[in-house]
Amino acid sequence: MGEPLLSIDNLHVKFARSEDEVYAVNGVSFSINENETLGIVGESGSGKSVTLMSSIGLLKENGTITAGTANFQGRDLLKMHRKQLEDIRGRDIGVIFQDPMTSLNPVMRIGDQIMEAMLTHHYAGRREAYDRTLQLMHEIGIPDPKTRFRSYPHEFSGGMRQRIMIAIALACEPQLLIADEPTTALDVTVQMQILALLQDLRRQRGMSVVMVTHDFGVATNFCDKIIVMYGGRIMEVAETDHFIRETAHPYSIGLKRSIIEIGHKGKEILPIPGATAAITEEPAGCPFAPRCTYASARCLQEVPELRPFGTDHQIACHHAEEVVSLVR
Amino acid sequence: MASTAAAARTELAVKKKSKNRSPLYQGWKRFKRHRLAVIGLVWVSLFFIAGVIGPWVAPYDYRVGDFLAINQGPSLKHIFGTDNVGHDMFSQILYSVRSALIIALGATLVSFVIGIVLGLWAGLRGGIADVIIMRAVDFMMTLPGFLFALILVILLGRGYWSLILAIGIPGWAGYARLVRSLVLGMRNGEMVEAATALGASQAHIARRYMLPNVVGSMGVALAFGIPGDLVQIAGLSIFGMGLQPPIPSFGNMIAQASDNILGFPWLLYFPAGIFALTLLSFLFVADGLQEAFSPKGGN
Amino acid sequence: MSDNLLLQVENVTKTFRVQGKKLHAIENVSFALEPGKTLGLVGESGSGKSTLGRLVLRLLDSDQGRILFNGTDISKIKKKDLRALRRDMQIIFQDPSASLNPRMTVGDAIEDAMEIHQIGTKAARQARVSELLQRVGLPDEVKYAYPHELSGGQLQRVGIARALSLNPKLIICDEPVSALDVSVQVQVIQLLRDLQKEYNLTYIFISHNLAVVEYLSDEIAVLYLGEVVEQAPADELFRNPSHPYTQVLLNSILKIPERPEQRQEMLSIQGEVPSPLNPPKGCPFHPRCAFAMETCRTIKPEQRTVSEGHFAACHLVDQAAGGLHR
Amino acid sequence: MAVARFIAKRLVQIIITLILVISASYIMMYYSPGGFMNSSIMATALAPLQGQNPVLYHQVMDQFESRYGLNLPLWQQILKYLWHEFSFDFGNSMQNPSLHISAQLKQTLPVSALLAFGSVVLSVVIGVPLGIIAALKRNTWIDYVVSTVSLAGQAIPAFVLAVIMVLLFGVVFQGILPVTGWGSWKEMVLPVICLAAGNVGVVARYMRGSLIETLRQDYIRTAKAKGVKYWPLVFKHGVKNSLTAMITVIGPQFAFTVMGTIWVEQIFAIPGLGQVMQSAFTSFDYPLAITSVFLLGSMIMLMNLLVDIVYALIDPRVKL
C-alpha cells in the first residue's frame, strides 16, 4: 500500500444556527488508500457527509471548519484557496449526490453537463470531449447516446439520472470518487443496478470510492473497509470481514441488533433507546454515552480515542473488551 | 413498553404551554427583525390615525379658501403653505388621507372578497367552475386594471362608492389566482387527506386547516394590494376621472401641482412626499410580512 | 377463508387522466383481510401501492370493482354516510409533518378527530388526548408543542395517536417508517405491533422495504405496475417466491452477512420499470423477465395457485411443481 | 412546428379577448347614462335648430346617426363596429367628426409604444444586473441598498416622479434635457426614466429572489463538485435557471408600464396615445376611446405572447 490518497486528521466542523451552534464533526481522523472502497456508515446527524463535503470545500454557508487537515497528494485541501480547490474538484476527485431528481441542471442538455467538467479542466478539446462523452454515456448504459446527448434531465427516470451523475463524476478519470448516499433515493432493484455499475467502473479504473450511507447492508457488501460514525466522531474502523466477524463497539452492536432484516420475523428486535439529538454544546466524553447501556462515569468525562483492537480493527470505546466478552 | 416512554422523554425538552411558541409569534419575531418594516408599520398606523381623526384635527375647513393667502409658502399659519385658492395644504392633506383610505380600503376589500369567493370556489369545486374562473382571470390579467377602472368610472360616476367599485372590481383576479393556487396546493396535500380520513367535512377542513395556513399569504397580498389601489385612485385623478374637487385628494393635489410646478414647487413637496412615503411604508410592511410568513422560511 | 372478513377488495381498477393520456395506476386487484391481521403491500415506486391504500379508504374513487368494509360496499355509498364509516378506518403517512397542521398544537390535532365526530365533552376529550399520548410513549407536555418543534420519530407517534383516537378497526400504514432513522424505526414498528395486539387492529402495511413488511405482516401482496403479481402468507412467500419479479426483489436486497464469505455479489436485472402511461401488453414484467416467452408478451397471466393461499400471476407457475421450475 | 401552432392558438385567444373587451365596452357605453352612445349629445347641441328648421334638423340627425350606424339594432351595431375595428378602419371621432381616427392614432401610437417598450428594456437592462449583484452579495450593505432603492422606486408612482423631473430639469438644471414636447431622442430620456423607475425595482427584486433560490439548488452543488469556476457557475447555471422565473414578471410589468405612459405623457405634454385617450374618455368620445382601448389591449397582449415564447425557448420543460 503506497502513501494514502486522502488522509483527514483531527477534523472539527461547526454550524451556526439562529439560536445555537451545532457541533457536527468533533475530531475525525481516517485515510483512504488507492484502489480501495471505504464505507462510512452512520445515522443522520452523525457527521458522515459533512466530514467529506467540508474536506473538498462544499460546506454549506453557515458551516465553518474550526480545526484539522485534509492531505491529498501532499497538499492540505483545507488550507487551499477556492481556485486551487476548483482545479481538484471534478478532475482528481469526483462526487455523486443522493437525489438524482434535483442534482442535474434542468435547463441544460445532459451531454453538455457531462462535457462541462472536461472542458473546465481542459481535459480534452471540444471535439475529443464530445466523443469521450458519447463513449461514457454508452459505458454507463444510456441507450442511443448520440440522440440522448441533446435530451434534458426531466426526460430520464431516477435510475438513468443517477447514471448521468456517475458519468459527470468520472468525466476526467478522477482517482477518488465520493458517493454521498448514492442509492438511498432509489428503488432496491435500481440500487442494485447502480451498485453493479459502480463496482465495474471502479475495478476497470482502479479508482478509490468513499461510500457514505446509513444502510449497513450496502456498506458491508460493497465496501472493503467500514467506518462507523456517531455524534461527529468515529466509533469503529475495520476491514469489512473483521467487522462482520466481530463488531466491537456498543453503538455498532446496538445498530446491527436494531436493524430488521429478511428472516427476522418473530425475533425480538432490541432498539437503541432514545434518538440522535444535535450536539449544541462543547462535546465532552463519548457522544454515545447517554444512550449506551455499558456507559460508565469515565465515558461521560473522557473522550475515548481510537485504539487498535486486533488486526485491521480500531475502536473508540473505554470498555470494548468487556462489551465484546459480554456479547460473545 | 415503559422503555419507549422513558426514551421519548429524554429526547424531548418541551416547555409549558406558552404563547411564545405559536407560529404566529415566530412570524412576529421575524417581522420585528426587519427594521424598515417596523418603521413602515409605524408610519402606516399614523396614516390610519390621521385618516380617522384628520377632519376634526385639521386647522382649517377644506372648503374654506383664505383669499388673502393664495399660493403662500410654508408658514406658521399654514405649515404646508396654501394653494392657488388659499386652501391650507396641511388640512387638505389630512382630508385627502381620509378620502384615500376610504376608497383604497373599500376597493381592496371589494377585490379581496370577490377574489376569495371565486378563488375558493375554483380551488375547492374544480371542474368547469375552475376553468371558467381561470379564463376570466386570464381575461382580467391581459389588460391593466386601470383601463377597466376608467370604463367603470364613466359608467358609475365619480362618487366615493363608484370609485370604490371602479377600482375594486377589476382588482379581483390577483387575489382569486393566489387563493386558488394555495387551496389547490393544500387540497392535494397530505394534511387535507388526513383530515378527510378523519371524517372532517369540507367546511371543517376549510375553517380549521386551510384558512389558518392561507391567512399569512393573504396578509402579504393585502399589504401589497392597498398601495396598488392608492396609486390607482391618484392615477384616476391625474387623468381627470378621480374624486371631483373640492373634495381634496392626493391625485388632484399632485395634478394641480404639476400644472404650476415652476412657480410654486412646495405645492408638490408635501402631497407627493407624504403620498410616496405612505406607499413606501406599505411596501416595507408587505416585505416584512413576506419575510415573516414566507413558506420558504418555514412557518 | 373464514367468512368474518373485515375487508374485501374485488377487481378494483383505477386510472388517472394525465395530459390527455390514461395512466393505469391499479389494474384489477383483489384481496381479503381478516380482523386483527396485517396485509403487507410491497412494490417499488410507481407500483400503485399508495394509490391502493387510498382507494380502500375512499380518499380516491375507483373506476370499477367493489370494496366491502364490514359488508358495506364503500365504493358506492354517498359521501355523507361515508363520514360515519371514517371512524373505523384511519391512515398513517410517511412524512408525519406534512399530514399535521403546522398551525395547530399536537394536542388540538389529536382532539380534532374526536371533535369532528362530537365524541364526549371537552374535558373527556382532553383526558383522552393525554391517555393516547402516554400510550404512544410521548410525555404529556407534548400536547402544547407545535409540529415544527418535534423530531420525526415523535411526529410519527403523534400521527399514530391521532389515528387511534377514534378507535378504528383498520389502519392503513403508508410507508410509516421509511423516513425515520434506523434506531427510531424499530421503536415505531414495535409500537404498531403492540397496539395491534392490544386493540385487535387490522393493518394494511405499505412499504418498499421487504424486510420490515415481512416482520410485521401475516400475508403479503407484491405489486408491479398496478397489478398484484404474487400474494402469499409471509413465511411462504419468502420460502418459495414463485413470481420472477418477487425473486428479483429478494435477490436485490443487501443483507448484513452473518459470515464474511456470505457477502453478496452485485448482480442486477436489466431495464427499467415501464411507464404506467402505456404499460406493456400481456404480463407487465415480460420486458425485464429472464424467463419471458412468446405467450408472456401477448396474454396477460391470471392468478394461478401455487399452494394453499399462495397465488402468482405467471404463465410459468406450474401448479404441480408448487412454484417456478428453476 | 409546435411553436407555430402555439402562436396561432394564442392569436385566436387574443382576438377573442379583444372582441369581448370591445363588445363589453360598446354595450356599457351604449347604456351609460351620459347618452354617450346614442345621438343625444348631438340632439342637445342642435336643439335650437330643431325649433327653427325641423326639416334640416332631422336631415342632420339622420345623416349623423347613419354615419355612426346608431339607428341599427344594438347587436348589428356591434358586429359592424367590430368589422371596422379589425380592418383598422376606425371611422371618425365623435367630438370633431372631421378628424379621422386612424390618422390621429397613426402618429400617437408609435410614441406610446416607444415609451413603454423603451422603459421595459431599460428596466431589464438595469434591473437584471442589479438583482444579480444583490443576490451574490446577499445580506451585505449592497444588497440592503439595492433592495431599499428598488422598493422606493416601486413606491414612487410614475406621475409623481414625472412632476419631480419637470421641477428638476425645468427649473434647477434648466436646458440640459427638454421637459416637454416630442421630437428627437432627447425628449424620450426623462419620460422613459420615470416609467422605468418602478419597473427596475420589481425586476431587480424578482431577479434577486429567484437567483438566491436557484443558488440553493442541488444542481449548483453538482456544478461546484465538477470544479466549475465561480462566474460560469453563477451565469451558466444560476442566472440561466432564474431567468425563467424572472421573465414571467416582464409581461404584467409591460401592462403596468403602458398605463404609466398615459400619466407621463400628460405631465411631459407628449402627443402619445395617453393624451388621446385622456381627452376621449373625459369628453365621452366613444369611437376614439374604444379604439384606443383596442390598440392598447392588442399591444399588451402581443407583448405577453412574445414573453411566453421567449419563456418556452429558455425553459425546455415547457412544452408549447
PDB file of C-alpha atoms in Angstrom, chain C residues 75-297:
ATOM      1  CA  SER C  75     -67.036   2.494  -3.243  1.00  0.00           C
ATOM      2  CA  LYS C  76     -70.735   3.094  -3.981  1.00  0.00           C
ATOM      3  CA  ILE C  77     -72.183   4.863  -0.880  1.00  0.00           C
ATOM      4  CA  LYS C  78     -72.683   8.644  -0.812  1.00  0.00           C
ATOM      5  CA  LYS C  79     -70.006  10.917   0.678  1.00  0.00           C
ATOM      6  CA  LYS C  80     -72.230  11.873   3.642  1.00  0.00           C
ATOM      7  CA  ASP C  81     -72.729   8.315   5.001  1.00  0.00           C
ATOM      8  CA  LEU C  82     -69.074   7.631   4.271  1.00  0.00           C
ATOM      9  CA  ARG C  83     -68.093  10.091   7.009  1.00  0.00           C
ATOM     10  CA  ALA C  84     -69.625   7.903   9.714  1.00  0.00           C
ATOM     11  CA  LEU C  85     -67.617   4.940   8.403  1.00  0.00           C
ATOM     12  CA  ARG C  86     -64.431   7.036   8.524  1.00  0.00           C
ATOM     13  CA  ARG C  87     -64.266   6.466  12.285  1.00  0.00           C
ATOM     14  CA  ASP C  88     -63.417   2.806  11.655  1.00  0.00           C
ATOM     15  CA  MET C  89     -60.697   3.363   9.041  1.00  0.00           C
ATOM     16  CA  GLN C  90     -57.609   5.569   9.524  1.00  0.00           C
ATOM     17  CA  ILE C  91     -54.278   6.271   7.841  1.00  0.00           C
ATOM     18  CA  ILE C  92     -50.662   6.988   8.924  1.00  0.00           C
ATOM     19  CA  PHE C  93     -48.398   8.783   6.444  1.00  0.00           C
ATOM     20  CA  GLN C  94     -44.697   8.537   5.568  1.00  0.00           C
ATOM     21  CA  ASP C  95     -43.976  12.213   6.272  1.00  0.00           C
ATOM     22  CA  PRO C  96     -45.888  12.947   9.527  1.00  0.00           C
ATOM     23  CA  SER C  97     -45.028  16.679   9.454  1.00  0.00           C
ATOM     24  CA  ALA C  98     -46.838  17.004   6.075  1.00  0.00           C
ATOM     25  CA  SER C  99     -50.044  15.430   7.469  1.00  0.00           C
ATOM     26  CA  LEU C 100     -50.203  17.618  10.588  1.00  0.00           C
ATOM     27  CA  ASN C 101     -51.480  21.198  10.551  1.00  0.00           C
ATOM     28  CA  PRO C 102     -48.453  23.429  11.322  1.00  0.00           C
ATOM     29  CA  ARG C 103     -50.757  25.998  12.940  1.00  0.00           C
ATOM     30  CA  MET C 104     -52.326  23.512  15.400  1.00  0.00           C
ATOM     31  CA  THR C 105     -50.758  22.220  18.621  1.00  0.00           C
ATOM     32  CA  VAL C 106     -50.279  18.459  18.775  1.00  0.00           C
ATOM     33  CA  GLY C 107     -52.976  18.210  21.472  1.00  0.00           C
ATOM     34  CA  ASP C 108     -55.529  20.058  19.328  1.00  0.00           C
ATOM     35  CA  ALA C 109     -54.624  17.906  16.315  1.00  0.00           C
ATOM     36  CA  ILE C 110     -55.456  14.709  18.204  1.00  0.00           C
ATOM     37  CA  GLU C 111     -58.524  16.225  19.813  1.00  0.00           C
ATOM     38  CA  ASP C 112     -59.793  17.484  16.428  1.00  0.00           C
ATOM     39  CA  ALA C 113     -60.514  13.885  15.332  1.00  0.00           C
ATOM     40  CA  MET C 114     -62.925  13.453  18.257  1.00  0.00           C
ATOM     41  CA  GLU C 115     -64.345  16.967  17.830  1.00  0.00           C
ATOM     42  CA  ILE C 116     -65.316  16.121  14.222  1.00  0.00           C
ATOM     43  CA  HIS C 117     -67.431  13.237  15.430  1.00  0.00           C
ATOM     44  CA  GLN C 118     -68.624  15.110  18.581  1.00  0.00           C
ATOM     45  CA  ILE C 119     -67.283  12.391  20.891  1.00  0.00           C
ATOM     46  CA  GLY C 120     -67.598  13.238  24.591  1.00  0.00           C
ATOM     47  CA  THR C 121     -67.230  16.605  26.292  1.00  0.00           C
ATOM     48  CA  LYS C 122     -64.247  18.960  26.038  1.00  0.00           C
ATOM     49  CA  ALA C 123     -62.831  17.612  29.322  1.00  0.00           C
ATOM     50  CA  ALA C 124     -63.351  13.988  28.285  1.00  0.00           C
ATOM     51  CA  ARG C 125     -61.531  14.651  25.031  1.00  0.00           C
ATOM     52  CA  GLN C 126     -58.613  16.349  26.821  1.00  0.00           C
ATOM     53  CA  ALA C 127     -58.267  13.320  29.108  1.00  0.00           C
ATOM     54  CA  ARG C 128     -58.374  11.013  26.088  1.00  0.00           C
ATOM     55  CA  VAL C 129     -55.581  13.035  24.419  1.00  0.00           C
ATOM     56  CA  SER C 130     -53.320  12.644  27.463  1.00  0.00           C
ATOM     57  CA  GLU C 131     -54.109   8.957  27.616  1.00  0.00           C
ATOM     58  CA  LEU C 132     -53.288   8.498  23.909  1.00  0.00           C
ATOM     59  CA  LEU C 133     -50.022  10.449  24.177  1.00  0.00           C
ATOM     60  CA  GLN C 134     -48.964   8.296  27.118  1.00  0.00           C
ATOM     61  CA  ARG C 135     -49.972   5.166  25.199  1.00  0.00           C
ATOM     62  CA  VAL C 136     -47.747   6.006  22.215  1.00  0.00           C
ATOM     63  CA  GLY C 137     -44.828   6.854  24.507  1.00  0.00           C
ATOM     64  CA  LEU C 138     -44.859  10.648  24.466  1.00  0.00           C
ATOM     65  CA  PRO C 139     -44.714  12.874  27.589  1.00  0.00           C
ATOM     66  CA  ASP C 140     -47.896  14.800  28.378  1.00  0.00           C
ATOM     67  CA  GLU C 141     -46.331  18.242  27.779  1.00  0.00           C
ATOM     68  CA  VAL C 142     -46.083  17.398  24.070  1.00  0.00           C
ATOM     69  CA  LYS C 143     -49.738  18.406  23.679  1.00  0.00           C
ATOM     70  CA  TYR C 144     -48.670  22.083  23.894  1.00  0.00           C
ATOM     71  CA  ALA C 145     -45.938  21.702  21.266  1.00  0.00           C
ATOM     72  CA  TYR C 146     -46.280  22.627  17.580  1.00  0.00           C
ATOM     73  CA  PRO C 147     -45.225  20.121  14.883  1.00  0.00           C
ATOM     74  CA  HIS C 148     -42.096  22.104  13.933  1.00  0.00           C
ATOM     75  CA  GLU C 149     -40.726  21.549  17.472  1.00  0.00           C
ATOM     76  CA  LEU C 150     -40.751  17.723  17.373  1.00  0.00           C
ATOM     77  CA  SER C 151     -38.462  15.118  15.767  1.00  0.00           C
ATOM     78  CA  GLY C 152     -39.566  12.706  13.016  1.00  0.00           C
ATOM     79  CA  GLY C 153     -39.999   9.822  15.437  1.00  0.00           C
ATOM     80  CA  GLN C 154     -42.134  11.890  17.830  1.00  0.00           C
ATOM     81  CA  LEU C 155     -44.293  13.241  14.992  1.00  0.00           C
ATOM     82  CA  GLN C 156     -44.941   9.714  13.772  1.00  0.00           C
ATOM     83  CA  ARG C 157     -46.142   8.763  17.273  1.00  0.00           C
ATOM     84  CA  VAL C 158     -48.494  11.784  17.165  1.00  0.00           C
ATOM     85  CA  GLY C 159     -49.812  10.533  13.812  1.00  0.00           C
ATOM     86  CA  ILE C 160     -50.463   7.115  15.389  1.00  0.00           C
ATOM     87  CA  ALA C 161     -52.149   8.676  18.442  1.00  0.00           C
ATOM     88  CA  ARG C 162     -54.443  10.692  16.159  1.00  0.00           C
ATOM     89  CA  ALA C 163     -55.329   7.588  14.123  1.00  0.00           C
ATOM     90  CA  LEU C 164     -56.075   5.690  17.372  1.00  0.00           C
ATOM     91  CA  SER C 165     -58.263   8.430  18.823  1.00  0.00           C
ATOM     92  CA  LEU C 166     -61.407   7.165  17.015  1.00  0.00           C
ATOM     93  CA  ASN C 167     -60.831   3.502  17.969  1.00  0.00           C
ATOM     94  CA  PRO C 168     -60.580   2.440  14.319  1.00  0.00           C
ATOM     95  CA  LYS C 169     -60.767  -1.180  13.164  1.00  0.00           C
ATOM     96  CA  LEU C 170     -58.480  -0.749  10.117  1.00  0.00           C
ATOM     97  CA  ILE C 171     -55.356   1.415   9.845  1.00  0.00           C
ATOM     98  CA  ILE C 172     -53.548   1.947   6.533  1.00  0.00           C
ATOM     99  CA  CYS C 173     -49.829   2.480   7.261  1.00  0.00           C
ATOM    100  CA  ASP C 174     -48.368   4.153   4.141  1.00  0.00           C
ATOM    101  CA  GLU C 175     -44.537   3.798   4.448  1.00  0.00           C
ATOM    102  CA  PRO C 176     -44.749   4.880   8.132  1.00  0.00           C
ATOM    103  CA  VAL C 177     -41.071   4.278   8.951  1.00  0.00           C
ATOM    104  CA  SER C 178     -39.243   4.882   5.669  1.00  0.00           C
ATOM    105  CA  ALA C 179     -38.312   8.466   6.582  1.00  0.00           C
ATOM    106  CA  LEU C 180     -37.061   7.579  10.111  1.00  0.00           C
ATOM    107  CA  ASP C 181     -33.573   6.717  11.398  1.00  0.00           C
ATOM    108  CA  VAL C 182     -32.813   3.055  11.986  1.00  0.00           C
ATOM    109  CA  SER C 183     -32.944   3.158  15.791  1.00  0.00           C
ATOM    110  CA  VAL C 184     -36.212   5.180  15.790  1.00  0.00           C
ATOM    111  CA  GLN C 185     -37.723   2.966  13.068  1.00  0.00           C
ATOM    112  CA  VAL C 186     -37.673  -0.094  15.312  1.00  0.00           C
ATOM    113  CA  GLN C 187     -39.350   1.763  18.184  1.00  0.00           C
ATOM    114  CA  VAL C 188     -42.290   2.796  15.950  1.00  0.00           C
ATOM    115  CA  ILE C 189     -42.606  -0.718  14.477  1.00  0.00           C
ATOM    116  CA  GLN C 190     -42.757  -2.269  17.927  1.00  0.00           C
ATOM    117  CA  LEU C 191     -45.334   0.323  18.971  1.00  0.00           C
ATOM    118  CA  LEU C 192     -47.512  -0.592  15.949  1.00  0.00           C
ATOM    119  CA  ARG C 193     -47.210  -4.298  16.772  1.00  0.00           C
ATOM    120  CA  ASP C 194     -48.065  -3.812  20.467  1.00  0.00           C
ATOM    121  CA  LEU C 195     -51.077  -1.630  19.560  1.00  0.00           C
ATOM    122  CA  GLN C 196     -52.323  -4.302  17.146  1.00  0.00           C
ATOM    123  CA  LYS C 197     -52.239  -6.911  19.886  1.00  0.00           C
ATOM    124  CA  GLU C 198     -53.885  -4.618  22.455  1.00  0.00           C
ATOM    125  CA  TYR C 199     -56.730  -3.216  20.300  1.00  0.00           C
ATOM    126  CA  ASN C 200     -57.053  -6.123  17.785  1.00  0.00           C
ATOM    127  CA  LEU C 201     -56.309  -3.659  14.965  1.00  0.00           C
ATOM    128  CA  THR C 202     -56.162  -4.663  11.284  1.00  0.00           C
ATOM    129  CA  TYR C 203     -53.299  -3.122   9.272  1.00  0.00           C
ATOM    130  CA  ILE C 204     -52.544  -2.669   5.604  1.00  0.00           C
ATOM    131  CA  PHE C 205     -48.791  -2.043   5.800  1.00  0.00           C
ATOM    132  CA  ILE C 206     -47.408  -0.362   2.645  1.00  0.00           C
ATOM    133  CA  SER C 207     -43.625  -0.234   2.113  1.00  0.00           C
ATOM    134  CA  HIS C 208     -40.817  -0.721  -0.401  1.00  0.00           C
ATOM    135  CA  ASN C 209     -38.739  -2.359   2.421  1.00  0.00           C
ATOM    136  CA  LEU C 210     -39.383  -6.100   2.161  1.00  0.00           C
ATOM    137  CA  ALA C 211     -37.720  -6.922   5.493  1.00  0.00           C
ATOM    138  CA  VAL C 212     -39.970  -4.579   7.513  1.00  0.00           C
ATOM    139  CA  VAL C 213     -43.052  -5.887   5.674  1.00  0.00           C
ATOM    140  CA  GLU C 214     -42.042  -9.482   6.395  1.00  0.00           C
ATOM    141  CA  TYR C 215     -41.507  -8.652  10.090  1.00  0.00           C
ATOM    142  CA  LEU C 216     -44.989  -7.167  10.557  1.00  0.00           C
ATOM    143  CA  SER C 217     -47.249  -8.915   8.012  1.00  0.00           C
ATOM    144  CA  ASP C 218     -49.318 -12.087   8.192  1.00  0.00           C
ATOM    145  CA  GLU C 219     -49.905 -12.020   4.430  1.00  0.00           C
ATOM    146  CA  ILE C 220     -48.005 -10.150   1.685  1.00  0.00           C
ATOM    147  CA  ALA C 221     -49.044  -8.974  -1.784  1.00  0.00           C
ATOM    148  CA  VAL C 222     -46.340  -7.959  -4.270  1.00  0.00           C
ATOM    149  CA  LEU C 223     -47.388  -5.157  -6.658  1.00  0.00           C
ATOM    150  CA  TYR C 224     -45.768  -4.377 -10.011  1.00  0.00           C
ATOM    151  CA  LEU C 225     -47.129  -1.616 -12.292  1.00  0.00           C
ATOM    152  CA  GLY C 226     -50.520  -1.622 -10.590  1.00  0.00           C
ATOM    153  CA  GLU C 227     -51.071  -5.396 -10.605  1.00  0.00           C
ATOM    154  CA  VAL C 228     -50.706  -7.973  -7.803  1.00  0.00           C
ATOM    155  CA  VAL C 229     -48.135 -10.316  -9.296  1.00  0.00           C
ATOM    156  CA  GLU C 230     -47.906 -12.572  -6.227  1.00  0.00           C
ATOM    157  CA  GLN C 231     -49.722 -12.996  -2.921  1.00  0.00           C
ATOM    158  CA  ALA C 232     -48.992 -15.446  -0.082  1.00  0.00           C
ATOM    159  CA  PRO C 233     -48.678 -15.837   3.684  1.00  0.00           C
ATOM    160  CA  ALA C 234     -45.469 -14.097   4.788  1.00  0.00           C
ATOM    161  CA  ASP C 235     -43.189 -17.049   5.527  1.00  0.00           C
ATOM    162  CA  GLU C 236     -44.465 -18.982   2.451  1.00  0.00           C
ATOM    163  CA  LEU C 237     -43.625 -16.050   0.181  1.00  0.00           C
ATOM    164  CA  PHE C 238     -40.026 -15.827   1.395  1.00  0.00           C
ATOM    165  CA  ARG C 239     -39.548 -19.609   1.453  1.00  0.00           C
ATOM    166  CA  ASN C 240     -40.974 -20.170  -2.021  1.00  0.00           C
ATOM    167  CA  PRO C 241     -41.134 -16.975  -4.133  1.00  0.00           C
ATOM    168  CA  SER C 242     -42.986 -18.069  -7.296  1.00  0.00           C
ATOM    169  CA  HIS C 243     -43.010 -14.952  -9.483  1.00  0.00           C
ATOM    170  CA  PRO C 244     -39.839 -13.879 -11.321  1.00  0.00           C
ATOM    171  CA  TYR C 245     -40.286 -10.263 -10.086  1.00  0.00           C
ATOM    172  CA  THR C 246     -40.555 -11.381  -6.428  1.00  0.00           C
ATOM    173  CA  GLN C 247     -37.354 -13.359  -6.906  1.00  0.00           C
ATOM    174  CA  VAL C 248     -35.585 -10.340  -8.386  1.00  0.00           C
ATOM    175  CA  LEU C 249     -36.790  -8.212  -5.456  1.00  0.00           C
ATOM    176  CA  LEU C 250     -35.472 -10.713  -2.914  1.00  0.00           C
ATOM    177  CA  ASN C 251     -32.103 -11.010  -4.673  1.00  0.00           C
ATOM    178  CA  SER C 252     -31.716  -7.232  -4.835  1.00  0.00           C
ATOM    179  CA  ILE C 253     -31.861  -6.788  -1.044  1.00  0.00           C
ATOM    180  CA  LEU C 254     -28.415  -6.419   0.538  1.00  0.00           C
ATOM    181  CA  LYS C 255     -28.366  -8.121   3.966  1.00  0.00           C
ATOM    182  CA  ILE C 256     -25.619  -7.733   6.561  1.00  0.00           C
ATOM    183  CA  PRO C 257     -23.738 -11.024   6.016  1.00  0.00           C
ATOM    184  CA  GLU C 258     -23.572 -13.410   9.001  1.00  0.00           C
ATOM    185  CA  ARG C 259     -20.133 -14.565   7.847  1.00  0.00           C
ATOM    186  CA  PRO C 260     -17.580 -12.842   5.546  1.00  0.00           C
ATOM    187  CA  GLU C 261     -17.948 -15.436   2.768  1.00  0.00           C
ATOM    188  CA  GLN C 262     -21.691 -14.643   2.556  1.00  0.00           C
ATOM    189  CA  ARG C 263     -21.050 -11.194   1.056  1.00  0.00           C
ATOM    190  CA  GLN C 264     -23.414 -10.798  -1.909  1.00  0.00           C
ATOM    191  CA  GLU C 265     -22.306 -10.103  -5.493  1.00  0.00           C
ATOM    192  CA  MET C 266     -23.798  -7.054  -7.183  1.00  0.00           C
ATOM    193  CA  LEU C 267     -25.861  -8.757  -9.883  1.00  0.00           C
ATOM    194  CA  SER C 268     -28.754  -6.774 -11.283  1.00  0.00           C
ATOM    195  CA  ILE C 269     -31.538  -7.227 -13.792  1.00  0.00           C
ATOM    196  CA  GLN C 270     -31.689  -5.185 -16.975  1.00  0.00           C
ATOM    197  CA  GLY C 271     -34.147  -2.477 -17.973  1.00  0.00           C
ATOM    198  CA  GLU C 272     -36.361  -0.044 -16.102  1.00  0.00           C
ATOM    199  CA  VAL C 273     -39.956  -0.048 -14.803  1.00  0.00           C
ATOM    200  CA  PRO C 274     -42.064   0.824 -17.906  1.00  0.00           C
ATOM    201  CA  SER C 275     -44.185   3.979 -17.746  1.00  0.00           C
ATOM    202  CA  PRO C 276     -47.759   3.395 -16.456  1.00  0.00           C
ATOM    203  CA  LEU C 277     -48.945   5.680 -19.293  1.00  0.00           C
ATOM    204  CA  ASN C 278     -48.510   2.794 -21.740  1.00  0.00           C
ATOM    205  CA  PRO C 279     -47.998  -0.437 -19.798  1.00  0.00           C
ATOM    206  CA  PRO C 280     -46.618  -3.392 -21.846  1.00  0.00           C
ATOM    207  CA  LYS C 281     -49.162  -5.867 -23.263  1.00  0.00           C
ATOM    208  CA  GLY C 282     -49.507  -9.303 -21.712  1.00  0.00           C
ATOM    209  CA  CYS C 283     -47.560  -9.731 -18.479  1.00  0.00           C
ATOM    210  CA  PRO C 284     -46.331  -6.295 -17.297  1.00  0.00           C
ATOM    211  CA  PHE C 285     -42.953  -7.770 -16.255  1.00  0.00           C
ATOM    212  CA  HIS C 286     -42.178  -9.537 -19.533  1.00  0.00           C
ATOM    213  CA  PRO C 287     -39.777  -6.846 -20.911  1.00  0.00           C
ATOM    214  CA  ARG C 288     -37.442  -7.448 -17.935  1.00  0.00           C
ATOM    215  CA  CYS C 289     -38.166 -11.140 -17.187  1.00  0.00           C
ATOM    216  CA  ALA C 290     -35.391 -13.708 -17.695  1.00  0.00           C
ATOM    217  CA  PHE C 291     -37.998 -16.422 -18.380  1.00  0.00           C
ATOM    218  CA  ALA C 292     -40.140 -14.369 -20.783  1.00  0.00           C
ATOM    219  CA  MET C 293     -41.766 -16.465 -23.521  1.00  0.00           C
ATOM    220  CA  GLU C 294     -43.904 -15.503 -26.534  1.00  0.00           C
ATOM    221  CA  THR C 295     -47.173 -16.077 -24.577  1.00  0.00           C
ATOM    222  CA  CYS C 296     -45.963 -13.705 -21.864  1.00  0.00           C
ATOM    223  CA  ARG C 297     -45.738 -10.891 -24.435  1.00  0.00           C
TER     224      ARG C 297
END
